[in-house]
XYZ file of C-alpha atoms in Angstrom:
691
model
C 10.008 -23.506 -19.012
C 9.290 -24.095 -15.425
C 11.484 -27.104 -15.427
C 14.437 -25.248 -17.250
C 14.322 -22.512 -14.809
C 14.255 -24.644 -11.803
C 17.313 -26.784 -12.800
C 19.179 -23.277 -13.350
C 18.247 -22.114 -10.005
C 18.926 -25.519 -8.626
C 22.491 -25.375 -10.180
C 23.020 -22.128 -8.546
C 22.012 -23.503 -5.424
C 24.100 -26.006 -5.026
C 26.978 -23.919 -5.971
C 26.214 -21.755 -3.095
C 25.287 -24.663 -0.599
C 28.883 -26.271 -1.345
C 30.963 -23.283 -0.722
C 31.165 -22.913 2.786
C 31.869 -19.394 2.464
C 29.123 -18.257 0.690
C 25.823 -17.010 2.966
C 23.248 -14.338 3.442
C 22.804 -11.629 5.723
C 24.161 -8.657 3.429
C 24.418 -6.271 6.097
C 25.500 -7.481 9.244
C 24.112 -5.036 11.664
C 25.083 -1.787 10.299
C 24.453 0.856 13.050
C 24.221 4.063 12.268
C 23.059 7.412 13.970
C 19.752 8.084 11.864
C 19.420 11.321 12.981
C 21.463 14.264 11.107
C 21.162 17.110 8.720
C 19.750 15.122 5.717
C 16.046 14.775 5.761
C 16.309 11.735 4.054
C 17.724 9.937 7.065
C 14.483 10.255 8.721
C 13.294 6.936 6.726
C 16.440 4.857 7.044
C 19.067 3.992 9.274
C 21.708 2.543 6.951
C 25.395 3.189 6.486
C 25.835 1.411 3.306
C 23.610 3.467 1.267
C 23.549 2.310 -2.198
C 22.799 4.193 -5.565
C 19.330 2.386 -5.631
C 18.630 3.418 -1.938
C 19.738 6.729 -2.461
C 17.482 7.431 -5.537
C 14.663 5.588 -3.377
C 15.163 8.419 -0.501
C 15.575 11.179 -3.023
C 12.258 9.829 -4.698
C 10.280 9.444 -1.264
C 11.599 13.218 -0.217
C 10.160 14.665 -3.760
C 6.593 13.173 -3.264
C 3.834 15.078 -2.076
C 2.178 12.359 0.169
C 3.041 9.835 2.640
C 6.143 7.595 0.934
C 8.212 5.558 3.536
C 11.579 3.602 2.844
C 12.481 1.021 5.091
C 15.905 -0.425 4.817
C 16.928 -4.200 5.819
C 18.430 -3.131 9.099
C 14.914 -2.399 10.370
C 14.074 -5.723 10.215
C 17.353 -7.929 10.263
C 17.216 -8.598 13.923
C 13.866 -10.317 13.428
C 12.518 -13.454 12.726
C 10.866 -11.707 9.515
C 8.358 -13.689 7.404
C 5.554 -11.326 6.865
C 5.036 -7.419 6.679
C 3.849 -7.483 10.179
C 7.522 -8.416 10.940
C 9.235 -6.147 8.108
C 6.907 -2.899 7.925
C 6.404 -3.294 12.070
C 7.131 0.438 12.502
C 5.455 1.739 9.216
C 2.300 3.337 9.906
C -0.582 2.994 8.014
C 0.064 -0.720 7.100
C -2.272 -3.058 8.867
C -0.918 -6.607 8.556
C -2.445 -9.646 10.207
C -1.261 -12.829 10.055
C -2.929 -15.962 9.238
C -0.031 -18.545 8.555
C 3.365 -18.244 7.248
C 3.796 -15.020 5.194
C -0.370 -15.342 4.409
C -1.857 -12.505 6.227
C -4.947 -9.556 5.684
C -2.633 -6.607 4.440
C -4.545 -3.556 4.203
C -3.275 0.403 3.360
C -6.031 2.912 3.953
C -8.585 0.129 3.581
C -7.749 -0.851 0.476
C -7.789 -4.875 0.009
C -9.821 -4.665 3.291
C -12.439 -6.888 1.590
C -10.005 -9.819 1.056
C -10.464 -12.218 3.484
C -7.970 -14.270 2.084
C -4.531 -13.585 0.044
C -4.200 -10.037 -1.680
C -5.959 -7.245 -3.482
C -5.952 -3.570 -3.422
C -2.116 -3.247 -3.209
C 0.383 -4.153 -5.580
C 3.346 -5.822 -4.708
C 6.666 -5.725 -6.679
C 9.944 -7.643 -6.327
C 12.880 -5.871 -8.267
C 10.044 -4.296 -10.741
C 8.150 -7.675 -10.914
C 4.876 -7.918 -10.094
C 3.539 -10.420 -7.666
C 0.061 -9.936 -8.253
C -1.499 -11.676 -11.360
C -2.578 -9.394 -14.250
C -6.106 -9.355 -12.930
C -4.809 -8.033 -9.380
C -5.241 -11.190 -7.348
C -2.021 -12.080 -5.617
C -0.352 -13.529 -2.443
C 2.573 -13.296 -0.351
C 4.238 -16.755 -0.244
C 6.787 -16.005 -2.723
C 8.416 -13.229 -0.803
C 11.519 -13.624 1.277
C 12.707 -10.689 3.255
C 16.232 -12.300 3.483
C 16.536 -11.229 -0.467
C 15.392 -7.722 0.073
C 17.489 -4.399 0.024
C 15.101 -2.038 1.163
C 11.187 -1.697 1.019
C 9.365 1.321 -0.343
C 5.747 1.930 0.836
C 3.698 4.085 -1.854
C 0.995 4.757 -0.431
C -2.342 5.818 -2.491
C -1.421 8.142 -5.695
C 2.240 8.108 -4.826
C 2.127 4.667 -6.678
C 0.970 5.743 -9.830
C 4.861 5.671 -11.148
C 4.630 1.842 -10.482
C 1.149 1.439 -12.411
C -1.019 0.903 -9.612
C -4.170 3.243 -9.379
C -5.910 1.588 -6.211
C -6.640 3.445 -3.187
C -3.734 1.397 -0.883
C -1.041 1.690 -3.851
C 1.839 -0.184 -3.865
C 4.541 -2.124 -2.292
C 7.894 -2.217 -4.000
C 10.718 -4.627 -2.442
C 14.271 -3.732 -4.103
C 16.101 -7.073 -3.994
C 19.888 -7.261 -2.952
C 22.714 -7.209 -5.298
C 26.624 -7.332 -5.392
C 26.282 -3.190 -5.178
C 24.104 -3.222 -2.021
C 25.593 -5.654 0.284
C 28.161 -4.932 2.579
C 29.871 -8.035 2.493
C 30.882 -10.279 -0.263
C 29.664 -13.246 1.614
C 27.360 -14.055 4.560
C 25.445 -16.502 6.429
C 22.508 -16.274 8.753
C 21.350 -19.569 10.916
C 17.970 -18.799 12.668
C 15.893 -21.198 15.119
C 13.295 -21.032 17.954
C 9.837 -21.910 19.099
C 7.818 -24.314 17.071
C 10.420 -26.087 15.460
C 11.724 -23.173 13.585
C 14.735 -23.537 11.816
C 15.834 -21.071 9.216
C 19.457 -20.994 6.778
C 20.220 -17.746 4.575
C 23.442 -17.391 2.523
C 24.647 -15.221 -0.283
C 28.044 -14.895 -2.307
C 28.733 -11.844 -4.181
C 31.352 -10.630 -6.502
C 32.393 -7.179 -8.354
C 34.118 -7.865 -11.299
C 34.236 -4.236 -12.923
C 31.581 -3.932 -15.404
C 30.031 -7.217 -14.350
C 28.721 -7.725 -11.099
C 26.857 -10.966 -9.587
C 25.171 -12.262 -6.654
C 23.244 -15.603 -5.900
C 21.449 -16.255 -2.783
C 19.367 -19.017 -1.401
C 17.224 -19.428 1.768
C 15.628 -22.805 3.089
C 12.736 -22.567 5.921
C 11.226 -25.252 8.108
C 8.705 -24.848 10.879
C 6.460 -27.045 12.650
C 4.095 -23.894 13.564
C 2.533 -22.697 16.768
C -0.812 -24.238 15.135
C -1.705 -27.568 14.602
C -1.578 -28.346 10.899
C 0.465 -25.156 9.826
C 3.931 -26.842 9.509
C 5.857 -25.359 6.245
C 9.095 -26.661 4.540
C 10.240 -23.842 1.757
C 13.273 -23.327 -0.503
C 13.957 -20.303 -2.207
C 16.957 -19.370 -4.397
C 17.412 -15.564 -6.037
C 20.004 -13.975 -8.518
C 20.571 -10.515 -9.375
C 23.234 -9.874 -12.382
C 24.235 -6.351 -13.596
C 26.445 -5.379 -16.674
C 27.655 -1.909 -17.820
C 27.643 -1.929 -21.509
C 29.108 1.596 -21.255
C 29.001 4.859 -18.764
C 25.705 5.234 -19.740
C 24.110 1.972 -20.174
C 23.552 -0.708 -17.564
C 21.413 -3.716 -17.546
C 20.271 -5.809 -14.463
C 18.428 -9.370 -14.618
C 17.920 -12.081 -12.284
C 15.035 -14.031 -10.814
C 13.463 -15.995 -7.981
C 12.811 -19.500 -7.604
C 10.082 -20.592 -5.105
C 9.209 -24.083 -4.105
C 6.765 -23.652 -0.960
C 4.838 -26.160 0.729
C 2.592 -24.898 3.700
C -0.252 -26.604 5.375
C -3.340 -24.384 6.548
C -4.696 -24.609 9.797
C -7.925 -22.851 9.117
C -10.141 -20.555 11.104
C -12.191 -21.272 14.704
C -14.133 -20.140 16.941
C -13.506 -17.310 19.382
C -13.378 -19.345 22.282
C -10.971 -21.539 20.536
C -8.813 -18.976 19.484
C -8.487 -17.262 22.813
C -7.991 -20.614 24.759
C -7.030 -23.392 22.945
C -5.338 -21.241 20.072
C -2.683 -24.052 19.007
C -5.804 -26.272 17.582
C -6.531 -26.046 14.174
C -10.226 -26.633 12.180
C -10.851 -29.850 12.175
C -11.892 -29.788 8.450
C -8.937 -28.457 7.454
C -6.932 -31.049 9.131
C -9.491 -33.884 7.511
C -9.094 -32.462 3.997
C -5.268 -31.547 4.432
C -5.711 -27.958 3.656
C -2.604 -26.750 1.904
C -1.216 -23.970 -0.400
C 1.905 -25.003 -2.115
C 3.446 -23.244 -5.040
C 6.435 -23.663 -7.526
C 7.187 -20.637 -9.373
C 9.923 -18.975 -11.273
C 9.913 -15.091 -11.820
C 12.202 -13.505 -14.148
C 13.169 -9.842 -14.957
C 15.324 -7.804 -16.782
C 15.844 -3.884 -16.620
C 18.336 -1.577 -18.734
C 18.903 1.926 -17.866
C 19.975 4.381 -20.299
C 21.092 7.891 -19.442
C 20.362 9.411 -22.703
C 21.852 12.949 -21.708
C 22.523 14.216 -18.136
C 19.076 15.391 -17.913
C 17.368 12.589 -19.899
C 16.835 8.894 -18.654
C 14.917 5.685 -20.265
C 14.510 2.887 -18.581
C 12.589 -0.189 -19.988
C 12.316 -4.087 -19.332
C 10.309 -6.993 -18.916
C 9.180 -9.809 -16.608
C 7.818 -13.548 -16.765
C 6.503 -15.704 -14.192
C 5.714 -19.362 -14.461
C 3.630 -20.292 -11.559
C 1.958 -23.615 -10.615
C -0.575 -23.724 -7.513
C -1.608 -26.991 -5.761
C -4.560 -25.642 -3.212
C -6.603 -28.074 -1.437
C -9.301 -26.207 0.720
C -12.516 -27.651 0.730
C -12.278 -27.884 -2.905
C -9.194 -28.827 -4.609
C -7.660 -25.974 -7.061
C -4.924 -26.358 -9.474
C -3.679 -23.418 -11.111
C -0.901 -23.211 -13.819
C -0.134 -19.458 -14.449
C 1.985 -17.578 -17.192
C 2.151 -14.014 -16.743
C 4.413 -11.243 -19.001
C 4.989 -7.751 -18.350
C 6.695 -5.261 -20.288
C 7.437 -1.653 -19.277
C 9.282 1.739 -20.227
C 9.863 4.852 -18.385
C 11.209 8.195 -19.175
C 12.547 10.703 -16.731
C 13.477 14.192 -17.723
C 14.461 17.482 -16.067
C 14.830 20.919 -17.606
C 14.971 24.623 -16.420
C 11.965 26.731 -18.183
C 12.195 30.287 -17.438
C 14.018 30.038 -14.305
C 11.332 27.415 -12.876
C 13.376 23.771 -12.413
C 10.915 20.971 -13.812
C 11.039 17.375 -14.204
C 8.685 14.931 -15.396
C 8.256 11.221 -15.440
C 6.591 9.339 -18.476
C 5.820 5.563 -18.470
C 3.652 2.874 -19.773
C 3.307 -0.970 -18.658
C 1.267 -4.031 -20.423
C 0.617 -7.166 -19.030
C -0.703 -10.370 -20.173
C -1.522 -13.348 -18.094
C -3.275 -16.633 -18.553
C -4.531 -18.912 -15.876
C -5.334 -22.541 -16.498
C -7.160 -23.288 -13.494
C -8.825 -26.768 -12.772
C -11.463 -27.226 -9.627
C -11.858 -30.485 -8.120
C -13.958 -31.912 -5.410
C -11.761 -32.575 -1.982
C -11.608 -36.277 -1.066
C -9.547 -36.074 2.184
C -6.955 -33.892 0.535
C -6.921 -35.733 -2.727
C -8.550 -34.509 -5.948
C -12.040 -36.180 -6.731
C -13.949 -35.310 -9.790
C -13.300 -32.104 -11.728
C -15.941 -29.450 -11.566
C -14.492 -26.420 -13.105
C -12.129 -26.115 -16.020
C -11.323 -22.515 -17.110
C -8.816 -20.533 -18.643
C -8.503 -17.062 -17.566
C -7.143 -14.366 -19.459
C -6.473 -11.041 -18.519
C -4.808 -7.853 -19.920
C -3.850 -4.688 -19.125
C -2.286 -1.667 -20.214
C -1.406 1.198 -18.000
C 0.210 4.636 -19.048
C 1.243 7.672 -16.502
C 2.826 10.667 -16.643
C 3.790 13.082 -13.746
C 5.126 16.748 -14.126
C 6.711 18.747 -10.881
C 7.856 22.442 -11.038
C 9.357 24.223 -7.667
C 7.593 27.688 -8.634
C 9.849 28.947 -6.105
C 12.269 28.277 -3.639
C 11.132 25.222 -1.458
C 7.535 25.302 -3.029
C 6.806 22.695 -5.611
C 3.613 21.916 -7.460
C 3.203 18.452 -8.706
C 0.701 16.785 -11.214
C 0.022 13.456 -12.403
C -2.201 11.333 -14.418
C -2.686 7.535 -14.890
C -5.084 5.661 -17.460
C -5.667 2.025 -17.219
C -7.500 -0.172 -19.481
C -7.725 -4.071 -18.767
C -9.685 -7.024 -19.844
C -11.055 -10.061 -18.368
C -11.742 -13.243 -20.738
C -12.896 -16.694 -19.424
C -13.119 -19.740 -21.508
C -15.284 -22.556 -19.835
C -13.600 -25.774 -21.168
C -16.411 -27.775 -19.785
C -18.825 -25.582 -21.955
C -17.607 -23.579 -24.561
C -20.812 -21.876 -24.898
C -20.187 -20.138 -21.890
C -17.270 -17.278 -22.295
C -17.854 -14.398 -20.125
C -15.889 -11.099 -20.887
C -15.587 -8.265 -19.234
C -13.400 -4.580 -19.697
C -12.807 -1.951 -17.499
C -10.687 1.615 -17.905
C -10.286 5.147 -16.359
C -8.058 7.863 -16.193
C -6.992 9.164 -12.572
C -5.657 12.514 -11.902
C -3.778 13.707 -9.018
C -2.514 17.082 -7.831
C -0.013 17.829 -4.764
C 1.920 20.529 -3.258
C 5.128 20.317 -1.396
C 6.992 22.779 0.921
C 9.981 22.931 2.660
C 9.331 24.749 5.947
C 13.053 24.571 6.733
C 16.057 22.074 5.154
C 14.798 19.332 7.532
C 11.074 19.767 7.626
C 8.281 19.295 4.841
C 4.603 20.023 4.401
C 2.984 18.098 1.899
C -0.842 17.904 0.456
C -2.405 15.968 -2.443
C -5.782 15.276 -4.254
C -5.860 11.953 -6.015
C -8.267 9.482 -7.556
C -8.020 6.014 -7.164
C -9.540 2.972 -9.548
C -9.635 -0.588 -8.909
C -11.101 -3.117 -11.153
C -12.399 -6.682 -9.758
C -10.376 -9.665 -10.045
C -11.517 -13.056 -11.608
C -12.148 -14.376 -8.303
C -14.849 -11.558 -7.794
C -16.505 -12.309 -11.213
C -16.412 -16.011 -10.785
C -17.532 -16.182 -7.295
C -18.120 -19.737 -6.031
C -16.519 -20.919 -9.185
C -19.335 -19.970 -11.382
C -18.114 -19.788 -15.094
C -20.303 -16.572 -15.515
C -19.447 -13.215 -14.254
C -21.429 -11.695 -11.696
C -22.360 -7.968 -12.084
C -19.571 -6.085 -10.252
C -18.392 -2.385 -10.862
C -15.252 -1.097 -10.502
C -14.300 0.573 -7.444
C -13.087 3.950 -7.613
C -12.807 7.083 -5.300
C -11.152 10.608 -4.528
C -8.958 10.680 -1.470
C -7.091 13.966 -0.002
C -4.214 13.944 1.971
C -2.045 16.168 4.165
C 0.876 15.652 6.405
C 4.470 16.810 7.345
C 7.683 14.699 7.641
C 11.224 15.830 9.037
C 13.587 16.045 11.860
C 13.835 18.385 14.777
C 17.104 17.936 17.072
C 16.618 14.488 18.610
C 13.345 13.816 16.910
C 12.240 12.561 13.531
C 8.592 12.270 12.359
C 6.295 11.494 9.784
C 2.408 12.394 10.323
C -0.407 12.037 7.529
C -4.071 12.739 7.536
C -6.447 11.294 4.527
C -9.813 10.843 3.909
C -11.234 8.929 0.973
C -14.761 9.080 -0.345
C -15.134 5.837 -2.513
C -17.994 4.581 -4.733
C -19.003 0.808 -5.194
C -16.237 -0.147 -2.472
C -15.895 -3.829 -2.496
C -16.897 -5.442 0.780
C -16.939 -9.271 1.640
C -19.788 -11.223 3.585
C -18.374 -14.715 4.563
C -21.605 -16.904 4.434
C -19.464 -20.416 5.001
C -16.513 -20.069 7.179
C -14.676 -22.377 4.921
C -15.185 -21.086 1.695
C -14.229 -17.791 0.170
C -16.623 -14.834 0.949
C -18.613 -13.195 -1.894
C -17.702 -9.765 -2.956
C -20.199 -7.049 -3.438
C -20.114 -3.454 -4.418
C -21.617 -1.510 -1.304
C -24.803 -0.060 -1.892
C -23.858 3.579 -1.328
C -20.854 5.656 -0.764
C -18.049 4.715 1.846
C -15.651 6.819 3.552
C -12.120 6.018 4.991
C -10.466 8.450 6.983
C -7.350 7.908 8.998
C -3.978 9.149 10.669
C -0.714 7.706 10.154
C 2.341 8.704 12.504
C 5.451 7.741 13.698
C 8.009 9.367 15.950
C 11.650 8.072 16.437
C 13.900 10.095 19.313
C 17.352 9.278 20.346
C 19.005 10.603 23.519
C 22.701 10.265 24.839
C 22.142 9.403 28.534
C 25.800 9.135 29.149
C 28.825 8.966 26.745
C 28.326 5.132 25.928
C 24.431 4.751 26.251
C 21.837 6.045 23.805
C 18.108 5.672 24.898
C 15.862 5.613 21.585
C 11.914 5.455 22.101
C 10.055 5.107 19.182
C 6.151 4.933 18.423
C 4.325 4.279 15.501
C 0.251 4.661 15.190
C -2.324 4.138 12.969
C -5.769 5.318 13.180
C -8.841 4.119 10.782
C -12.621 5.393 10.648
C -14.170 3.394 7.824
C -17.683 4.086 7.419
C -20.797 3.391 5.221
C -22.736 6.484 4.359
C -26.423 6.119 4.631
C -26.529 2.702 3.435
C -29.676 1.382 3.092
C -29.064 -1.904 5.607
C -25.803 -0.929 7.561
C -26.609 2.845 7.626
C -23.789 4.518 8.978
C -21.724 1.885 10.368
C -18.173 1.089 10.335
C -16.522 -1.576 8.014
C -15.712 -4.604 9.046
C -11.919 -5.958 9.468
C -10.324 -2.607 10.027
C -9.001 -1.711 13.707
C -9.609 1.755 14.748
C -6.545 2.225 16.676
C -3.090 -0.216 16.138
C 0.509 0.314 16.615
C 3.861 -0.405 17.851
C 5.973 1.220 20.724
C 9.496 0.416 21.506
C 12.228 1.961 23.969
C 15.374 0.823 22.628
C 19.260 1.051 25.137
C 22.161 0.947 23.013
C 25.232 0.694 24.786
C 28.620 0.094 22.692
C 27.899 -2.993 20.666
C 24.863 -4.248 22.680
C 21.277 -3.080 22.086
C 18.062 -4.101 24.044
C 14.648 -2.831 22.709
C 11.333 -3.866 24.674
C 8.178 -3.243 22.763
C 4.207 -3.711 22.567
C 2.319 -4.349 19.894
C -1.619 -3.016 20.215
C -4.809 -3.079 18.396
C -8.161 -1.876 19.497
C -11.807 -1.331 18.323
C -12.367 -3.662 15.309
C -15.473 -5.025 14.389
C -16.062 -8.445 12.799
C -19.178 -7.679 11.119
C -20.544 -4.734 8.864
C -23.890 -4.784 11.298
C -21.725 -3.996 14.237
C -22.820 -6.558 16.742
C -19.414 -7.995 17.386
C -16.024 -6.848 18.010
C -12.532 -8.550 17.906
C -11.156 -8.620 21.780
C -8.750 -5.669 21.956
C -5.212 -7.025 22.582
C -1.431 -5.861 23.647
C 1.183 -7.858 23.285
C 4.690 -7.687 24.807
C 7.922 -8.541 23.085
C 11.828 -7.686 23.383
C 14.543 -7.377 20.638
C 18.340 -7.843 21.459
C 21.593 -7.844 19.297
C 25.011 -8.074 20.443
C 27.885 -7.333 17.772
C 30.695 -9.851 18.921
C 32.710 -8.207 16.169
C 32.913 -6.959 12.621
C 32.111 -10.336 11.184
C 29.492 -11.701 13.759
C 26.661 -10.038 15.612
C 23.986 -12.136 17.626
C 20.448 -11.686 17.638
C 17.562 -12.640 19.588
C 13.800 -11.792 19.070
C 11.108 -12.805 21.685
C 7.261 -12.296 21.406
C 4.417 -12.492 23.331
C 6.055 -12.762 26.319
C 2.822 -13.256 28.633
C 1.621 -16.030 26.527
C -1.748 -14.593 26.260
C -4.488 -15.770 23.580
C -5.274 -12.810 21.117
C -6.878 -13.074 17.788
C -5.210 -11.266 14.916
C -8.153 -11.184 12.474
C -11.390 -12.512 11.188
C -12.996 -13.005 8.375
C -15.882 -10.262 7.380
C -19.392 -11.135 7.936
C -22.589 -9.396 7.423
C -24.418 -10.337 10.887
C -22.541 -11.989 13.819
C -25.904 -11.740 15.616
C -27.555 -14.252 13.101
C -24.667 -16.174 11.784
C -24.817 -19.883 12.313
C -20.871 -20.722 12.045
C -18.509 -18.130 13.351
C -15.376 -20.147 13.090
C -13.960 -17.339 11.283
C -11.000 -16.237 13.588
C -7.195 -16.692 13.407
C -5.770 -16.916 17.052
C -2.201 -15.242 17.264
C 1.045 -17.180 18.224
C 1.832 -18.106 22.023
C 5.151 -17.157 23.485
C 7.872 -17.577 20.830
C 11.391 -16.942 21.155
C 13.581 -16.805 18.167
C 17.593 -16.606 17.781
C 20.069 -15.805 14.984
C 23.768 -15.756 14.168
C 24.676 -14.014 11.415
C 28.118 -13.835 9.784
C 29.561 -11.780 7.220
C 32.967 -11.413 5.490
C 34.935 -10.910 2.361
C 34.423 -7.058 2.713
C 32.627 -5.204 0.054
C 32.207 -6.454 -3.522
């Protein structure tokens, strides 16, 4: 299946590459005034508003919780690779880059225990889960250049996507012929560390049928030794209208990703010689190479003007070649099917609407673990088949009981199984299953047409992944409980005159929280349940303002701030210490100057008060990194961009693995340095009009 799909995508890529009219940046610097009478504009600065984007904005506004929509214009001028780039001004998102797309990603502390790759947050692209069926995932198959907009569903706002975790979900919606503002587009990027990226798309709307094809090729030597990458991706999205009330959309993504891993180093090396790699990472040729195909289809049926049914499915074939201290070969098949029903009625003068849905996932991972002999496979030490099966059902009911005041109630139920077959010893075939119902209730009040207040109370639930259950590659499951908790959230969003804002406070009480202790800096950290309860408390805030300094000059200051205070509650070992890995204060500040077709925006990123260990004996050094972004719209076709980072070329640490007690640790090669001074530039061309 993978070879067939690769050939299919390869043919499409050849078609695009050999036609000079094809290329990628769909929205060539659509500059619009994001302040207006519509509260939805606080979430997006986009003048080419599509039906999908409009629906996302309406969904965000209707939630009794903090949901953010980020359009591609938000990050079109950056060299965007990780979520730190695409969600730079989205509060509450902590994304600490490691290499390439890889980072520590956490929302409200969910995923904090994952010292590598991803857990606790569900990622979806065009409805296709990036996480495996057991919840584990990574970032390498996400290409921001294929993205129309991103929806950040924090906490229980993600029930509709099937996620029950504390952090919620991040939905990436791909570009299609209806959402791009140019039929053909091209972007060529280059800059520091041998960086080159070419992206391209072509789109056509034939009436009932619309087609888009896109490719991206990227290479980079990397700031650090042994961090080069060479990646090719292709994307297609096809829509067909069977009638005025029935439409199907289908497509897929091909990934051929080759990335070297520089590994973690000591704090001194991270600060003073950040370009150096871990010697063992070089000697054993650490890498993470992926070949994958993700296919999807979605059909929407407007049964009546008030009732809509959406159903579809997805298939993923994925090959992973991953030499680290051991050599991992994974071959994954993952299937997803879903159905969603949305309706609305008037009940005795009270407008009500609802969403009912279900999702089924079935995944197989054929995993072989060998010894790593200098980057080559040695003797096989593990051979297992991991089968995860998950069923999720959810429902939400909303009623506007009086003008501007809405009550929201929801319930989601998950049942999931973990079955492992030990192919080296068939007598060892452990099984585990988890299930729970999680409710939520919230209120939403429109103080004015442009200002909302919201509050909600919700439950969260997260079962362990296979990696948690088979720690150290053992074919027997370790005793782990699912993490569950209750979260209270209150906040406001809106616009007042020249200001836009979103501010939320949350408090989560967790039981059995997953925490990670790194015992060997080069091996995955074992996962444990916290002995007692833990508390996650935080603030997510962003403010954007726009002022006309002169007739031609607009000044736009912007601030995004995240506060996190995550603590143990009378733990027998760690008392009331703070949890490791979570910066207490972090954010980004920008001051943009817009003059006709020119824009320049100095910025800074900061992070403070981050403990490395749960004993709270060692903190990461605080940092503030300065940068500047600029763009110039030459004409309706061509736009130039500049993205300069770490202008002072300072050494700093983006993140570290979490450990129990740094004062007694014998190996502290656990730190990831940030990149030095870097400058990226791009030329983006879009033409051919709207499809």
